[in-house]
Coordinates of C-alpha atoms in Angstrom, one line a residue:
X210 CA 10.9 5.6 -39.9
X211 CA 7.0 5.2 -39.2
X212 CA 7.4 1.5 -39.9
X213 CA 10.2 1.1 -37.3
X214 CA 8.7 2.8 -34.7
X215 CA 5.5 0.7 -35.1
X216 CA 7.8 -2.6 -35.2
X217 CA 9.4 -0.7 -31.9
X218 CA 6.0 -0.3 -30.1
X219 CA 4.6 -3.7 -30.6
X220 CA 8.0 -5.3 -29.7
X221 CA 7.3 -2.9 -26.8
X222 CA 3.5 -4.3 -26.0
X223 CA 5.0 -8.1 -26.3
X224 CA 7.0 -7.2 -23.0
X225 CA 4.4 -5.4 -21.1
X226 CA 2.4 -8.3 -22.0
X227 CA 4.6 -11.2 -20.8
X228 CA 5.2 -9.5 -17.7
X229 CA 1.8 -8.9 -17.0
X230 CA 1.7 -12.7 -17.2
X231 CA 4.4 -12.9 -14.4
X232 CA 3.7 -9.8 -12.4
X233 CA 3.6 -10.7 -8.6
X234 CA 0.4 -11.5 -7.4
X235 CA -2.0 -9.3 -5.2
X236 CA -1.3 -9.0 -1.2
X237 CA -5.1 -10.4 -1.5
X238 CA -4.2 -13.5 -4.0
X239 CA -1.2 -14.2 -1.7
X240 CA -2.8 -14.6 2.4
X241 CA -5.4 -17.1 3.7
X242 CA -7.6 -16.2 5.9
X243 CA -8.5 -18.8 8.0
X244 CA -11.1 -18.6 11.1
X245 CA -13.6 -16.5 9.5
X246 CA -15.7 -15.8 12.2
X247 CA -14.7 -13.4 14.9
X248 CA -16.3 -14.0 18.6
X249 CA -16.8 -10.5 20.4
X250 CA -16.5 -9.8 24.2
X251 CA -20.4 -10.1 24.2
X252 CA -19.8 -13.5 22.4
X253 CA -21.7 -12.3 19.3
X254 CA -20.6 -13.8 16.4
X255 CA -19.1 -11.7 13.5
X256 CA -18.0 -13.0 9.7
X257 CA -14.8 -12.1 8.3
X258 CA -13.9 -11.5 4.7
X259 CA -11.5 -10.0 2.2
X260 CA -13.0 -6.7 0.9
X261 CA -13.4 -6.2 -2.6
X262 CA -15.0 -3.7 -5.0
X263 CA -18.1 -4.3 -4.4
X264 CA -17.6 -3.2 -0.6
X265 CA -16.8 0.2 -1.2
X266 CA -19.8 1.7 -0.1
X267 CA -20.4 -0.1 3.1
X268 CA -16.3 1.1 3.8
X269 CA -18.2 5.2 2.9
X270 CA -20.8 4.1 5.3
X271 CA -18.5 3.0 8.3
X272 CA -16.4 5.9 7.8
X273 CA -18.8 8.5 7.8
X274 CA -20.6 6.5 10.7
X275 CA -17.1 6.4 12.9
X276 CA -15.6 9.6 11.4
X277 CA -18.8 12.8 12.2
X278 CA -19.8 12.2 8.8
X279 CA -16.2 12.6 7.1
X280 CA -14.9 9.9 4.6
X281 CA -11.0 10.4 4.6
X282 CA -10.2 7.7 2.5
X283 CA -13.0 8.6 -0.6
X284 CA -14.5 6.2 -2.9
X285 CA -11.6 7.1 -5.3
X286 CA -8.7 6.1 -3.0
X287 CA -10.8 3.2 -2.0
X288 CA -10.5 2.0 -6.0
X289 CA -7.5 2.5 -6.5
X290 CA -6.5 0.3 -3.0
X291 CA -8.5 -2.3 -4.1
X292 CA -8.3 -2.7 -7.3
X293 CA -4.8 -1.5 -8.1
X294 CA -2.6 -1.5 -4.9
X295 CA -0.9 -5.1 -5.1
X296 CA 0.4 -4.7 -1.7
X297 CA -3.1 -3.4 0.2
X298 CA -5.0 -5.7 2.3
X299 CA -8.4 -4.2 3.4
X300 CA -10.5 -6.8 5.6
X301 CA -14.6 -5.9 6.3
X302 CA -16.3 -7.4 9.4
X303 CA -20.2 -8.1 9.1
X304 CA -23.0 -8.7 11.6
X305 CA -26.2 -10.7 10.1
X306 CA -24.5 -9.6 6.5
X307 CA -24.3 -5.8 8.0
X308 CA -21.0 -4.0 7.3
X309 CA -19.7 -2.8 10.9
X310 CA -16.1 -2.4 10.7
X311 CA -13.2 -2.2 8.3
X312 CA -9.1 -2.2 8.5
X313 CA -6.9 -1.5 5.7
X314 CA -3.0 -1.9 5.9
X315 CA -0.5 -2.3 3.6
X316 CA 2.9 -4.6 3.4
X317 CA 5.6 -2.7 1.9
X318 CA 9.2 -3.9 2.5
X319 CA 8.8 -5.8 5.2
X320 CA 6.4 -3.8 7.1
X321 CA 2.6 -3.8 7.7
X322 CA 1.1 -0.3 8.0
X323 CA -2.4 -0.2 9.2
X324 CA -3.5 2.7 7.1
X325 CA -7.2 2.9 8.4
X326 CA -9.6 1.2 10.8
X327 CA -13.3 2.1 11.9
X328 CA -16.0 0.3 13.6
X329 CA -19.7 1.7 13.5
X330 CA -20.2 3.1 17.1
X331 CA -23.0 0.9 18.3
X332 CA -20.5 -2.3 17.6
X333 CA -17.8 -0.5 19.6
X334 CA -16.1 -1.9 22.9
X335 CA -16.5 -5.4 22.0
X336 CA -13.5 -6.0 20.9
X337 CA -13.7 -5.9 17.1
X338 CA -11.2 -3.6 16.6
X339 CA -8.9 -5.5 18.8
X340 CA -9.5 -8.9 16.5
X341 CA -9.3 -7.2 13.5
X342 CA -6.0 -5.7 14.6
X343 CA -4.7 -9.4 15.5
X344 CA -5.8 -10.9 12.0
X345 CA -3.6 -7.9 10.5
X346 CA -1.1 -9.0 13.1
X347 CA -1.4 -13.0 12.5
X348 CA -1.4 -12.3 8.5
X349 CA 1.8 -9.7 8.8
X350 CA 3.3 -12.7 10.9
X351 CA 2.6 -14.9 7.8
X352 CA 4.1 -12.7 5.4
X353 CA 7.2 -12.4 7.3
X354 CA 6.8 -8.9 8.2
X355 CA 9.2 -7.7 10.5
X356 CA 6.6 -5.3 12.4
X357 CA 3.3 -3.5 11.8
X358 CA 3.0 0.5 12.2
X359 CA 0.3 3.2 11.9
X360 CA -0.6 6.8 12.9
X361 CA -3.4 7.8 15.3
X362 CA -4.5 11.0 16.2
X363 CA -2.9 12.7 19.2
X364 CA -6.7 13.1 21.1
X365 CA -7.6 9.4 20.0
X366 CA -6.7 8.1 23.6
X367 CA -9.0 5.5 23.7
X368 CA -7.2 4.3 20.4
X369 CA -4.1 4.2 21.8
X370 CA -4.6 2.6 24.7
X371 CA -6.4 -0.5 22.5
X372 CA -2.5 -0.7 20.4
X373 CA -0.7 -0.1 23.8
X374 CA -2.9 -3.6 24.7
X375 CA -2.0 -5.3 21.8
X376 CA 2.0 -4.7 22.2
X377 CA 2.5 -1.5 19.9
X378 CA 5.5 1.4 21.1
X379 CA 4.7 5.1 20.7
X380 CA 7.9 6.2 18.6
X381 CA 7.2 9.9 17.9
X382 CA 4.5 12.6 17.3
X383 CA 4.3 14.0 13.4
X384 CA 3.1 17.6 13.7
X385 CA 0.4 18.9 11.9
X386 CA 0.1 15.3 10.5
X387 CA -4.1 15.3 9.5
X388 CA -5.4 17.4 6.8
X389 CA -8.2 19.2 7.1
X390 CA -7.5 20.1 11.0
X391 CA -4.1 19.4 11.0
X392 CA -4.0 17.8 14.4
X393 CA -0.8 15.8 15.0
X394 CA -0.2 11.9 14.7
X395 CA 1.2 9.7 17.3
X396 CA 3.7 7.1 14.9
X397 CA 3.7 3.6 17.1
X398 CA 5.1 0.0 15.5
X399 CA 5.1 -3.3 16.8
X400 CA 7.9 -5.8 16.2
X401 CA 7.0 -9.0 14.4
X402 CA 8.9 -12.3 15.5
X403 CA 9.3 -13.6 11.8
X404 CA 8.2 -17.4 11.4

C-alpha cells in the first residue's frame, strides 16, 4: 500500500511539474512597456519601470508618505502581488532614481482593476498620476481589456475629479467599504475599445 502511494505521489509531482513548465506566463512577462519616460506638467522628466521585489520598500515609503503614515497594502501583500499574482501589474515612477509614485492594477477576466495608486505629496499636481493612469489604460488596451475599474474613497474629491478627466463613470457607492475607518468607496469603470 506504501509502495503505491509513493508511485501515486511521484506520478503526482511529474504533472505539477510539466505544468509548471506550461503555466501562463506573468501579467509582467506578458506587456511592453514602451516610452519609459514620463514628461510632467512642469516638463520634468520622470523614468518608468516595472516594479519588482526589490521595490517593495520604496512602495512602504510612498504609501506611508501619501497615506498619514498608513501602509494599506503591507510588505506581505506587496510579496505576494509581486511575486505570486500572475495577473498583477504594479508600475513605480522615479525622479533622479527617487521612488515618487506607484500604481498597481490587476487584469482579471477581461478587466483591469486599479487596486492602488500614490504619489509622494511634493510630486503631486503634475500630472503623474494622470500618466500613470494612461499607461494602465494604454497596457489594459493592449491586453484586450474590455474596461478598467477601481474604488476611491467617498472624501477623495480631488481623486475623482482626476478619473472623471480621464473618462471613468461613477457606478455606485459601497458602504462601509475601507477598513480601519470604514468610510465608503465610490466604484467607477471605464470602457475599453478593444484593439
Amino acid at each position: 500500500m506504501l509502495r503505491r502511494f509513493k508511485e501515486w505521489l511521484k506520478t503526482q509531482q511529474s504533472v505539477l511539474n510539466v505544468m509548471d513548465a506550461i503555466q501562463e506566463p506573468s501579467l509582467a512577462e506578458k506587456v511592453r512597456l514602451s516610452d519609459l519616460t514620463i514628461v510632467l506638467n512642469n516638463k520634468q522628466l520622470v523614468e518608468l519601470s516595472m516594479a519588482v521585489e526589490d521595490d517593495i520598500s520604496d512602495i512602504l515609503r510612498i504609501q506611508k508618505l501619501s497615506y498619514n503614515g498608513t501602509t494599506p497594502w503591507g510588505e506581505g501583500a506587496l510579496r505576494r502581488e509581486l511575486t505570486h499574482n500572475k495577473r498583477a501589474l504594479y508600475l513605480i515612477a522615479r525622479d533622479k532614481k527617487q521612488a515618487v509614485a506607484f500604481i498597481g492594477t490587476w487584469f482579471v477576466d477581461g478587466e483591469s482593476h486599479i487596486t492602488n495608486i500614490a504619489v509622494v505629496p511634493e510630486k503631486r499636481r503634475n500630472g503623474l498620476a494622470y500618466a500613470l493612469i494612461k499607461k494602465v489604460i494604454y497596457l489594459a488596451e493592449q491586453q484586450n481589456m474590455n474596461k478598467i475599474s477601481l474604488e476611491v474613497r467617498a472624501s477623495n474629491k480631488q481623486a475623482q475629479n482626476l478619473y472623471l478627466k480621464l473618462g471613468f463613470k461613477e457606478l455606485r457607492v459601497k458602504k462601509g467599504y475601507y477598513a480601519g475607518d470604514h468610510e465608503d468607496a465610490l466604484e467607477m469603470n471605464l470602457p475599453l475599445l478593444r484593439m
